[in-house]
XYZ file of C-alpha atoms in Angstrom:
730
model
C 3.855 22.232 11.142
C 5.382 23.968 8.142
C 8.108 25.696 10.180
C 8.758 22.655 12.075
C 9.106 20.496 9.010
C 11.692 23.312 7.458
C 13.839 22.920 10.553
C 14.438 19.343 9.618
C 14.768 19.808 5.866
C 18.203 18.353 5.802
C 17.182 14.902 7.585
C 14.172 14.605 5.319
C 16.410 15.072 2.207
C 18.671 12.562 3.504
C 15.760 10.422 3.946
C 14.355 11.073 0.421
C 17.395 10.465 -1.374
C 17.591 6.607 -0.173
C 13.666 6.692 -0.910
C 14.401 7.733 -4.586
C 16.794 4.778 -4.673
C 13.942 2.470 -3.397
C 11.333 3.684 -5.577
C 13.523 3.892 -8.983
C 14.003 0.136 -8.233
C 10.221 -0.348 -8.617
C 10.134 1.214 -12.215
C 10.373 -1.682 -14.817
C 12.669 -1.081 -17.918
C 10.108 -2.697 -20.364
C 7.511 -5.204 -20.817
C 3.941 -5.867 -19.573
C 3.374 -7.269 -16.059
C 1.360 -10.209 -17.216
C 2.679 -10.871 -20.573
C 6.347 -10.609 -20.009
C 7.442 -10.863 -16.267
C 4.226 -12.322 -14.794
C 2.280 -11.206 -11.590
C 3.183 -11.121 -7.823
C 1.156 -10.026 -4.772
C 1.637 -9.849 -1.394
C -0.284 -9.445 1.980
C 0.023 -9.561 5.749
C -1.526 -12.388 7.142
C -4.577 -12.271 9.586
C -3.879 -12.124 13.248
C -6.428 -13.691 15.586
C -8.276 -11.075 17.512
C -8.732 -13.381 20.227
C -7.351 -17.237 20.204
C -10.928 -18.523 20.328
C -10.311 -19.461 23.963
C -9.583 -16.170 25.263
C -9.939 -12.265 24.546
C -9.029 -9.192 25.920
C -11.010 -5.791 25.704
C -9.318 -2.830 26.677
C -12.159 -0.284 27.230
C -14.544 -1.452 30.170
C -16.287 1.241 32.457
C -19.124 2.114 34.889
C -19.464 5.951 35.267
C -22.530 6.331 37.530
C -23.653 9.378 39.538
C -25.977 8.881 42.551
C -27.709 11.417 44.497
C -30.123 11.107 47.494
C -33.403 12.756 47.965
C -34.180 13.609 51.456
C -37.352 11.807 51.833
C -37.898 11.923 55.769
C -36.710 13.364 58.725
C -38.206 14.789 61.883
C -39.185 17.911 60.488
C -40.857 16.878 57.174
C -44.391 15.799 56.823
C -43.555 12.962 53.964
C -41.939 9.771 54.055
C -41.159 7.048 51.503
C -41.021 3.515 52.461
C -38.910 0.925 50.865
C -38.275 -2.607 50.312
C -41.937 -3.637 50.314
C -43.481 -6.010 47.680
C -43.913 -4.475 44.293
C -47.502 -4.304 43.476
C -48.831 -5.292 46.989
C -51.493 -3.288 48.427
C -50.764 -2.086 51.811
C -52.305 0.095 54.530
C -49.921 2.260 56.423
C -49.987 4.073 59.950
C -47.625 6.164 61.389
C -46.988 6.182 65.129
C -45.367 9.504 66.178
C -44.088 10.560 69.767
C -42.555 13.784 71.044
C -41.106 15.026 74.470
C -44.549 14.194 76.431
C -45.686 11.085 74.511
C -47.563 10.133 71.538
C -48.546 12.479 68.864
C -51.747 11.940 66.658
C -50.787 12.517 63.094
C -54.023 13.651 60.800
C -54.674 13.404 57.211
C -52.363 10.518 56.137
C -52.367 10.531 52.531
C -50.205 9.151 49.401
C -50.398 10.263 45.699
C -54.047 10.133 44.349
C -55.192 8.533 47.543
C -56.755 10.309 50.778
C -56.945 8.758 54.239
C -57.235 9.538 57.749
C -55.475 7.744 60.633
C -54.350 5.263 57.910
C -54.126 5.128 54.120
C -54.197 2.342 51.675
C -52.020 2.197 48.674
C -50.370 -0.026 46.409
C -46.597 -0.349 46.246
C -44.619 0.674 43.057
C -42.923 -1.298 40.818
C -39.535 -0.528 42.930
C -41.265 -1.712 46.220
C -41.889 1.760 47.687
C -44.666 3.775 49.092
C -44.714 7.622 49.645
C -46.821 9.002 52.087
C -47.965 12.282 53.472
C -49.539 13.861 56.622
C -50.676 17.100 58.344
C -48.397 19.106 60.778
C -46.152 16.881 63.191
C -47.248 18.920 66.080
C -43.919 18.556 67.957
C -43.112 14.905 67.044
C -39.318 13.923 67.332
C -39.747 10.080 66.103
C -41.888 8.137 63.686
C -42.484 4.646 63.488
C -43.904 3.530 59.992
C -46.090 0.249 59.876
C -47.827 -1.420 57.182
C -50.426 -4.196 57.018
C -51.521 -6.289 54.138
C -54.840 -7.185 55.622
C -56.320 -3.867 56.128
C -56.718 -1.449 59.015
C -57.493 -4.243 61.277
C -53.741 -5.534 61.073
C -51.340 -7.158 61.876
C -48.925 -4.387 61.292
C -45.277 -4.778 60.983
C -42.954 -1.913 61.024
C -41.539 -0.719 57.671
C -38.170 1.198 56.431
C -38.067 4.787 55.631
C -35.020 6.843 54.509
C -33.853 8.978 51.859
C -34.418 7.537 48.153
C -31.475 7.085 45.464
C -31.322 8.381 42.085
C -28.764 6.927 39.827
C -27.651 8.129 36.276
C -24.826 7.525 33.938
C -23.608 4.690 31.516
C -21.989 1.379 32.268
C -20.570 -1.570 30.221
C -21.588 -4.961 30.072
C -19.783 -8.211 28.183
C -22.035 -10.740 26.394
C -20.264 -14.118 26.607
C -20.864 -16.982 24.315
C -20.484 -20.546 24.594
C -20.750 -22.216 21.144
C -20.083 -25.807 22.673
C -22.801 -28.362 23.696
C -21.940 -28.334 27.555
C -21.649 -25.582 30.114
C -18.596 -23.036 30.079
C -17.017 -21.608 33.442
C -15.395 -18.232 32.186
C -12.576 -16.792 34.431
C -12.655 -13.077 34.116
C -10.403 -10.440 35.260
C -11.242 -6.858 35.566
C -8.247 -4.672 35.879
C -8.431 -0.865 36.750
C -6.539 1.391 34.503
C -5.050 3.233 37.706
C -3.273 -0.005 38.883
C -5.192 -0.509 41.830
C -5.911 -4.485 42.563
C -7.837 -6.433 40.027
C -11.098 -8.385 40.831
C -11.576 -11.796 39.445
C -15.231 -12.920 39.097
C -15.971 -16.467 37.498
C -18.911 -16.978 35.607
C -20.937 -19.901 33.832
C -22.575 -19.715 30.418
C -24.969 -22.425 29.539
C -24.385 -24.856 26.731
C -25.033 -23.347 23.242
C -25.927 -19.940 24.982
C -24.783 -16.667 26.051
C -24.508 -14.763 29.264
C -24.571 -11.057 29.933
C -22.486 -9.789 32.688
C -23.147 -6.092 33.864
C -20.702 -3.675 35.846
C -23.422 -1.798 37.582
C -23.187 -2.740 41.183
C -26.248 -0.837 43.014
C -26.061 0.037 46.496
C -29.152 -0.062 48.685
C -31.869 -1.693 46.980
C -31.506 -0.316 43.411
C -32.026 -2.709 40.584
C -29.063 -4.522 38.499
C -28.539 -3.951 34.721
C -30.831 -6.305 32.727
C -27.935 -8.996 32.899
C -27.608 -12.511 34.035
C -24.714 -11.923 36.487
C -23.585 -8.690 38.382
C -19.681 -7.837 38.220
C -20.109 -5.712 41.528
C -17.615 -2.916 40.025
C -17.538 0.606 41.914
C -19.364 3.425 40.329
C -16.332 4.979 38.845
C -14.532 2.427 36.995
C -12.267 2.450 34.087
C -9.930 -0.385 32.866
C -9.715 -3.709 30.931
C -11.426 -6.840 31.078
C -9.830 -10.439 30.185
C -11.855 -13.758 29.876
C -10.160 -17.199 29.367
C -12.336 -20.190 28.975
C -8.944 -22.271 27.685
C -9.306 -24.857 26.266
C -12.776 -24.382 25.393
C -13.873 -22.001 22.773
C -15.650 -18.573 23.859
C -16.964 -15.426 22.087
C -17.213 -12.361 23.676
C -18.847 -8.556 22.642
C -18.605 -5.758 24.930
C -22.118 -3.561 25.066
C -23.019 -0.103 26.831
C -26.147 1.217 28.322
C -27.546 4.455 29.419
C -28.864 4.067 33.112
C -31.712 6.304 34.925
C -32.857 5.098 37.973
C -34.993 6.638 40.535
C -36.222 4.469 43.689
C -39.166 6.580 44.412
C -40.867 7.006 40.997
C -40.161 3.626 39.454
C -38.175 1.053 37.760
C -34.536 1.703 36.124
C -34.555 2.362 32.333
C -31.923 1.295 30.002
C -31.513 3.048 26.727
C -29.051 3.289 23.759
C -27.757 -0.281 24.154
C -24.508 -0.385 22.095
C -22.438 -3.199 21.058
C -18.675 -2.422 20.800
C -18.070 -5.393 18.128
C -15.579 -7.894 18.913
C -12.236 -6.725 17.019
C -12.593 -9.190 14.260
C -16.429 -9.597 13.600
C -16.155 -6.599 11.178
C -14.370 -6.466 8.025
C -14.057 -3.479 5.525
C -12.309 -2.687 2.404
C -12.404 0.904 0.898
C -12.027 -0.392 -2.834
C -14.242 -2.898 -4.758
C -14.593 -2.996 -8.606
C -16.349 -4.654 -11.348
C -15.173 -4.050 -14.976
C -14.295 -0.485 -13.615
C -11.512 0.720 -16.241
C -10.416 -2.592 -16.745
C -10.241 -3.538 -13.127
C -12.042 -6.295 -11.104
C -11.785 -7.206 -7.746
C -12.664 -10.355 -5.848
C -12.824 -11.263 -1.912
C -11.454 -14.339 -0.306
C -13.492 -14.301 2.747
C -12.578 -16.716 5.736
C -14.526 -17.721 9.040
C -12.009 -17.780 11.645
C -14.067 -19.889 14.232
C -14.942 -23.504 14.584
C -18.717 -22.624 14.342
C -20.618 -21.599 11.032
C -21.558 -18.168 11.340
C -24.094 -15.561 9.732
C -22.602 -12.750 7.541
C -23.863 -9.809 6.181
C -22.253 -7.934 3.380
C -22.945 -4.216 2.394
C -21.606 -2.605 -0.914
C -21.686 1.240 -1.138
C -20.744 3.387 -4.634
C -17.756 5.463 -4.182
C -18.988 8.742 -2.574
C -22.083 7.342 -1.407
C -25.210 5.999 -2.852
C -27.905 3.097 -2.680
C -26.451 0.113 -0.733
C -26.382 -3.483 -2.405
C -26.813 -6.025 0.298
C -25.994 -9.696 0.411
C -26.189 -12.697 3.277
C -24.336 -15.926 3.511
C -23.563 -18.630 5.628
C -19.959 -19.450 6.220
C -19.056 -23.276 7.451
C -16.621 -23.539 10.164
C -13.086 -22.765 8.734
C -14.116 -21.968 5.358
C -12.782 -19.745 2.953
C -15.046 -18.596 -0.126
C -13.868 -16.596 -2.913
C -16.636 -13.867 -3.845
C -16.804 -12.517 -7.314
C -18.572 -9.318 -7.732
C -21.541 -11.434 -9.408
C -21.898 -12.792 -6.105
C -22.148 -9.694 -3.992
C -24.616 -8.246 -6.914
C -22.061 -5.374 -7.960
C -23.126 -4.361 -11.434
C -20.843 -3.754 -14.472
C -19.066 -0.671 -13.971
C -19.180 -0.428 -10.161
C -16.497 1.018 -7.864
C -17.251 1.235 -4.504
C -16.317 -0.128 -0.798
C -17.905 -2.776 1.536
C -18.205 -3.450 5.059
C -19.010 -6.925 6.594
C -20.551 -8.024 9.653
C -20.933 -11.144 11.935
C -20.919 -9.144 15.050
C -23.488 -10.030 18.038
C -26.416 -7.394 17.716
C -29.394 -6.687 19.911
C -32.619 -8.504 18.800
C -30.363 -10.591 16.410
C -27.097 -12.689 16.713
C -26.219 -13.254 20.095
C -22.714 -14.782 19.496
C -19.888 -12.904 17.462
C -18.106 -14.754 14.714
C -14.619 -13.569 13.262
C -13.914 -12.867 9.964
C -10.668 -12.314 7.614
C -10.322 -11.582 4.220
C -8.128 -10.397 1.262
C -9.387 -8.533 -1.782
C -7.411 -8.770 -4.889
C -7.868 -6.670 -8.046
C -7.031 -7.533 -11.301
C -6.505 -5.888 -14.805
C -5.238 -7.169 -18.051
C -1.538 -6.271 -18.462
C -1.316 -4.987 -14.907
C 0.051 -6.395 -12.102
C -2.062 -7.989 -9.233
C -3.106 -6.029 -5.941
C -3.858 -8.163 -3.035
C -4.685 -5.986 0.073
C -6.258 -7.436 3.225
C -9.573 -6.414 4.415
C -9.687 -4.135 7.816
C -11.108 -4.864 11.046
C -11.964 -2.681 14.299
C -8.595 -2.952 15.287
C -7.298 -1.060 12.338
C -9.897 1.663 12.500
C -8.725 5.444 13.233
C -11.049 6.713 15.986
C -11.916 10.452 16.963
C -9.372 11.703 19.434
C -7.741 8.546 19.773
C -5.411 7.892 16.665
C -4.469 8.728 13.254
C -4.625 6.931 9.814
C -0.999 6.968 8.394
C -0.119 6.154 4.898
C 3.733 5.705 4.956
C 3.880 5.874 1.016
C 2.047 7.671 -1.825
C 3.056 8.950 -5.178
C 1.736 12.048 -7.020
C 3.302 12.423 -10.378
C 6.711 10.743 -9.606
C 8.659 9.387 -12.468
C 5.646 7.682 -13.991
C 4.223 6.737 -10.745
C 0.738 7.879 -9.470
C -1.233 6.860 -6.218
C -4.815 6.420 -5.216
C -5.601 6.871 -1.749
C -9.095 5.927 -0.973
C -10.710 6.827 2.701
C -13.680 5.024 4.107
C -15.983 5.817 6.780
C -17.341 2.828 8.625
C -20.161 4.314 10.673
C -23.367 3.537 9.262
C -25.379 6.974 10.363
C -22.979 9.572 10.677
C -20.615 11.390 8.041
C -17.267 11.698 9.074
C -15.058 15.149 9.199
C -11.619 14.271 8.535
C -8.329 16.384 8.676
C -5.816 15.299 6.012
C -2.029 16.016 6.087
C 0.155 15.843 3.014
C 3.942 15.764 3.569
C 6.631 16.176 0.535
C 9.906 14.834 0.480
C 11.348 18.024 1.157
C 9.671 18.828 4.228
C 6.683 20.815 2.602
C 2.881 20.288 4.204
C -0.568 20.640 2.938
C -3.700 20.216 5.039
C -7.122 19.467 3.779
C -10.405 19.275 5.511
C -13.028 16.457 3.785
C -16.183 14.966 4.683
C -16.648 11.180 4.161
C -20.257 10.208 3.815
C -21.493 7.461 6.338
C -21.109 3.870 5.174
C -18.943 5.056 1.988
C -15.399 5.853 0.671
C -14.134 8.916 -0.757
C -10.857 8.722 -3.377
C -8.642 11.767 -2.396
C -7.681 14.268 -5.005
C -4.242 15.244 -4.794
C -4.597 17.985 -7.190
C -7.665 19.732 -5.527
C -5.798 19.409 -2.234
C -2.834 21.098 -3.919
C -0.721 18.042 -2.493
C 3.417 18.364 -3.023
C 4.589 16.647 -6.154
C 6.709 13.577 -5.567
C 7.013 10.958 -2.855
C 4.417 11.673 -0.138
C 3.599 10.288 3.274
C -0.268 11.292 4.427
C -2.017 11.272 7.892
C -5.558 11.455 8.219
C -7.148 12.641 11.280
C -10.854 12.152 12.318
C -12.324 15.498 13.316
C -15.665 17.218 14.938
C -17.788 16.163 18.253
C -18.492 12.712 16.880
C -16.383 10.538 15.032
C -16.752 7.107 13.155
C -14.032 4.882 12.632
C -12.087 5.771 9.327
C -9.541 3.531 7.429
C -7.529 3.978 4.273
C -5.554 2.091 1.596
C -3.045 3.654 -1.106
C -3.006 1.896 -4.545
C 0.540 2.613 -6.695
C 0.337 2.497 -10.424
C 3.672 2.841 -12.317
C 5.005 2.264 -15.903
C 4.605 -0.704 -17.794
C 1.682 -2.126 -15.762
C 3.497 -2.421 -12.593
C 1.452 -1.839 -9.414
C 0.973 -2.469 -5.605
C -1.045 -1.765 -2.605
C -0.905 -1.478 0.947
C -3.444 -0.617 3.865
C -2.987 2.459 5.892
C -1.621 2.023 9.311
C -3.236 3.330 12.550
C -1.346 4.039 15.851
C 1.800 2.550 15.171
C 4.312 1.134 17.797
C 7.602 1.585 19.267
C 8.748 -1.923 17.686
C 7.670 -3.214 14.167
C 8.669 -6.460 12.460
C 9.166 -7.170 8.778
C 8.880 -10.927 8.002
C 10.671 -11.008 4.442
C 13.355 -8.991 2.730
C 15.622 -9.807 -0.292
C 19.070 -8.686 -1.267
C 19.650 -9.863 -5.026
C 17.768 -13.214 -4.162
C 16.056 -14.912 -7.116
C 15.832 -11.383 -8.883
C 14.441 -9.654 -6.145
C 15.587 -6.646 -4.044
C 13.811 -5.098 -1.203
C 13.202 -1.546 0.200
C 11.941 -0.435 3.945
C 10.079 2.660 4.503
C 9.463 3.934 7.975
C 7.020 6.747 9.109
C 7.122 8.486 12.441
C 3.138 8.264 13.599
C 3.241 10.125 16.522
C 4.049 13.776 17.645
C 7.759 14.597 18.388
C 10.871 12.988 16.734
C 12.268 9.849 17.013
C 15.484 8.220 15.412
C 14.643 4.464 13.949
C 17.115 1.558 14.546
C 17.004 -1.620 12.568
C 18.350 -5.097 13.157
C 18.535 -7.226 10.197
C 18.535 -11.357 10.684
C 19.998 -13.537 7.948
C 17.321 -16.225 7.443
C 19.964 -18.939 6.663
C 21.816 -18.588 10.048
C 19.478 -17.127 12.084
C 21.927 -14.674 13.340
C 21.496 -10.794 13.553
C 24.046 -9.877 10.960
C 23.959 -6.203 11.102
C 22.414 -3.156 13.435
C 22.301 0.117 12.225
C 20.465 3.739 12.916
C 18.766 5.939 10.296
C 20.784 9.126 9.083
C 18.607 11.411 10.991
C 15.777 11.914 13.164
C 12.129 12.033 11.439
C 9.153 14.000 12.909
C 5.700 13.239 12.956
C 4.546 12.485 9.194
C 7.887 12.070 7.792
C 9.579 9.153 6.826
C 13.404 7.308 6.287
C 13.931 4.450 4.041
C 16.605 1.647 3.698
C 17.135 0.034 0.382
C 18.819 -3.209 0.906
C 21.445 -3.357 -2.099
C 22.714 0.018 -0.538
C 23.320 -1.094 2.744
C 26.570 -1.684 3.814
C 26.958 -5.157 5.728
C 24.445 -7.086 3.977
C 25.404 -9.261 0.979
C 24.001 -10.444 -1.986
C 21.719 -13.958 -2.609
C 20.167 -13.439 0.712
C 16.790 -13.655 2.619
C 16.451 -11.226 5.874
C 14.001 -10.430 7.981
C 14.165 -7.042 10.317
C 12.985 -5.435 13.500
C 12.659 -1.963 13.603
C 12.769 0.085 16.896
C 12.267 3.923 18.374
C 13.047 4.617 21.758
C 9.670 6.662 22.225
C 6.759 7.735 20.221
C 5.508 5.031 17.571
C 6.563 4.367 13.957
C 4.911 2.500 11.141
C 6.549 0.595 8.280
C 6.318 -1.047 4.856
C 8.336 -3.569 3.263
C 8.511 -3.724 -0.612
C 10.068 -6.264 -3.059
C 10.866 -5.674 -6.801
C 12.203 -7.978 -9.728
C 13.638 -5.946 -12.714
C 13.601 -9.361 -14.860
C 9.772 -9.481 -14.272
C 8.676 -6.011 -13.730
C 6.777 -6.961 -10.691
C 6.368 -5.568 -7.310
C 4.921 -5.937 -4.040
C 4.277 -4.145 -0.627
C 3.071 -5.138 2.745
C 2.475 -3.365 6.071
C 5.173 -4.156 8.977
C 3.852 -5.870 12.201
C 3.631 -3.832 15.477
C 2.469 -5.071 18.740
C 0.403 -2.743 21.049
C 2.466 -2.032 23.964
C -0.612 -2.093 26.242
C -1.690 -5.528 25.237
C -1.251 -8.433 28.211
C 1.769 -10.405 27.655
C -0.594 -13.713 27.451
C -2.720 -12.361 24.499
C 0.573 -11.718 22.148
C 0.561 -15.208 21.296
C -2.057 -15.543 18.644
C -2.867 -17.635 15.723
C -2.167 -16.462 12.201
C -4.296 -17.235 9.195
C -3.276 -16.946 5.486
C -6.877 -16.524 4.041
C -5.963 -17.402 0.464
C -3.180 -19.677 -0.667
C -2.389 -21.551 -3.975
C -0.610 -24.411 -5.277
C -0.090 -24.984 -9.065
C -3.576 -23.016 -9.804
C -3.417 -21.820 -13.137
C 0.134 -20.862 -12.813
C -0.367 -19.422 -8.994
C 1.656 -20.501 -6.195
C 2.088 -19.268 -2.585
C 4.767 -18.787 -0.159
C 4.380 -18.047 3.684
C 7.086 -16.295 5.707
C 6.932 -16.536 9.231
C 8.749 -14.532 11.567
C 9.406 -15.330 15.351
C 8.810 -12.237 17.220
C 10.319 -13.430 20.416
C 13.987 -14.134 21.507
C 12.936 -17.546 21.922
C 13.144 -20.614 19.549
C 9.938 -22.024 18.736
C 8.227 -24.703 16.651
C 5.470 -23.531 14.471
C 2.433 -25.582 13.036
C 0.893 -24.738 9.680
C -2.353 -26.483 8.803
C -3.690 -26.325 5.600
C -7.577 -26.278 4.908
C -9.290 -26.663 1.790
C -12.320 -24.067 1.071
C -14.784 -25.976 2.867
C -12.490 -25.911 6.029
C -11.349 -29.213 5.994
C -7.425 -29.926 6.968
C -5.517 -31.650 4.052
C -2.130 -31.148 4.851
C 0.165 -30.020 7.915
C 3.598 -28.654 8.243
C 5.953 -28.381 11.301
C 8.729 -26.033 11.117
C 11.446 -24.468 13.563
C 12.034 -20.709 13.761
C 15.162 -19.194 15.835
C 14.309 -16.227 17.805
C 13.817 -13.009 16.145
C 14.218 -15.113 12.616
C 11.854 -16.167 10.009
C 11.405 -19.270 7.951
C 9.600 -19.871 4.838
C 6.789 -22.441 3.938
C 6.435 -22.724 0.021
C 3.252 -24.622 -1.012
C 4.940 -26.403 -3.825
C 7.142 -28.164 -1.257
C 4.758 -29.414 1.298
C 4.376 -32.987 1.340
C 0.630 -34.002 0.940
C -0.428 -30.903 -0.321
C -1.977 -31.279 -3.962
C -1.823 -29.349 -6.915
C -4.583 -27.625 -7.749
C -5.061 -26.595 -3.900
C -6.905 -23.664 -3.046
C -7.645 -22.817 0.425
C -6.388 -21.114 3.634
C -3.134 -21.968 6.308
C -3.543 -21.517 10.066
C -0.363 -20.771 11.659
C 0.084 -21.303 15.437
C 3.169 -21.339 17.805
C 3.787 -20.637 21.440
C 5.514 -17.224 20.757
C 4.100 -14.128 19.010
C 4.196 -14.435 15.384
C 3.790 -12.550 12.114
C 3.844 -13.693 8.747
C 3.425 -12.816 5.137
C 2.028 -14.368 2.230
C 3.207 -13.867 -1.608
C 1.603 -15.439 -4.638
C 3.232 -15.482 -7.874
C 2.130 -16.401 -11.728
C 5.362 -16.541 -13.949
C 4.256 -16.231 -17.705
C 7.656 -16.435 -19.362
C 11.250 -18.068 -18.276
C 12.977 -14.551 -17.813
C 13.666 -15.392 -14.160
C 14.016 -18.875 -12.331
C 10.886 -19.550 -10.506
C 12.055 -19.344 -6.783
C 12.221 -22.650 -5.207
C 11.941 -20.963 -1.736
C 10.206 -18.163 -0.633
C 7.920 -16.638 -3.333
C 8.329 -12.809 -3.245
C 6.639 -10.809 -0.712
C 6.147 -6.961 -0.216
C 5.815 -3.667 -1.589
């Protein structure tokens, strides 16, 4: 990697030259973030994991191995009789024949039972009886007969054949119906190899659940302990989708290990594991209470129309005794949780994990959660970072966690990067790649304790000085999901933060960018997340006209882990006093991106992650609702703006519903968004929304959308309060 970076050092230096301009723009000239300029924070709106009435899960499988044990043929002296009634006592006799006529068999027996010309034995729980006898004396055909009324009969013919053993593992889906009447689901199981899909339908009882299993046993083996058999082949890997629209649903994937022997007993199913619904978990690597002046709060939102039970666990940084809390969240409600609500003592610094997932022996219907963690310190800009769900995890052998921007002693800027292991039982070994602006690279191996978080030590790792990008890769033979966030601190109290990005995409969207608009300027940082190289292209759309006004290309290709930057005041073809959105594309591989905004007049800065859509996601599931988990109108000086970007080429109307903290709709706003453009919804300008409003906003449309949420509190008149969008970004 060092030599590969070296071969592209010129490209990296070009990218870094632009990065320096953008980062310098973040550096205030004087003042304190909350006494002179104010505070500004931004976060990316939550994208619903399902649209409540439909769901898509990409990893549904069945991997079974079947073997047949030869239980009977003409040369053996044993046979297994099948298809009998489990637990029933039978008297068995055998009629054998050879070339010259009937052959007498002696010493009929069964395990633990002796007999003569007949044997009496009880059938196993799988409905089988195994018998043995003496020499066949030239017999070439056999007829097995059983009677339930003793040796006097009557006898009927019984089946004898080889018996099956089945081992392996298999998926099942637990479907939930939160409504008061039965619900019919249409499922679709699509093999990964492109062969024809199957489309079974199932009915889930009112306020209940139904488990649909993948194992389709042949012969007379039992099904999985599920209500419905999906009749898949023994070797299946693919996706499962479920649609109940317009009714609501929930879905959770589980897996079992299977062991079944027809001859010896019933199937056993062990290690039942639920793979959480993407949005039923929420994590954050940083939560504090009066630690070096920092105190955190969590705006937690229930995304569903039903009350959900929520379990919250805090762990000290580096590991330690957990702090557990449970609560119930009303439908669509938002709750602002302080450290005291969660039992965090003074001086606490650590991470949290939150669950509303279905689990064996517990909750049968999963909820969906979203949240935003805010970090406050007197004299420092507020940080706001979304909580992360299952979709954001980096998993062993599947994906890397990408930190597109970090500072190691760069012109007064430093960063704190915190990595969290989400597994409750296993430590996670990770490999960390630090890449500097000039192409230099350093590698570090680190162990993250189970269910805990660790702050990276740049000095101990001997990370390059200056502007960095970081990639984190789970290692080992087992791997729990990891996540990471980066918190940046500059001179005079300026600060911002963003989450790490996993996987990346060939197309990334940035809903909000400024060029000398209300005192704000923006920069964009793009990182190559996958192996190989790409040359990013960017298209800027003018919000006012809805037109693409500039298309341009990065000055050079970037290798994996390297980044390039556009700083809007330096981009020829853009004009001052404008609001833009952007789309960044590459021909192959994947990228992640950050958008940042800075106001020199107020010494405030903001940071947010670009939105990349999964290329393997079915088109019908790309249209998902969004949620701004916490927004304000005139609350102790706080005001919020929502910037909504249309990710399609078609114009669309978008509805924004504002709900108070108990989940009641208090105002609705409908706006039009031009294809590939964006629109602003600024809360002080929303009719019927009262001053003092604290709550959430639901954003729905008929096309794929993305949105950033920005909140400002200005404490002096050094710059005009924006009447349209409050700033968002880095």
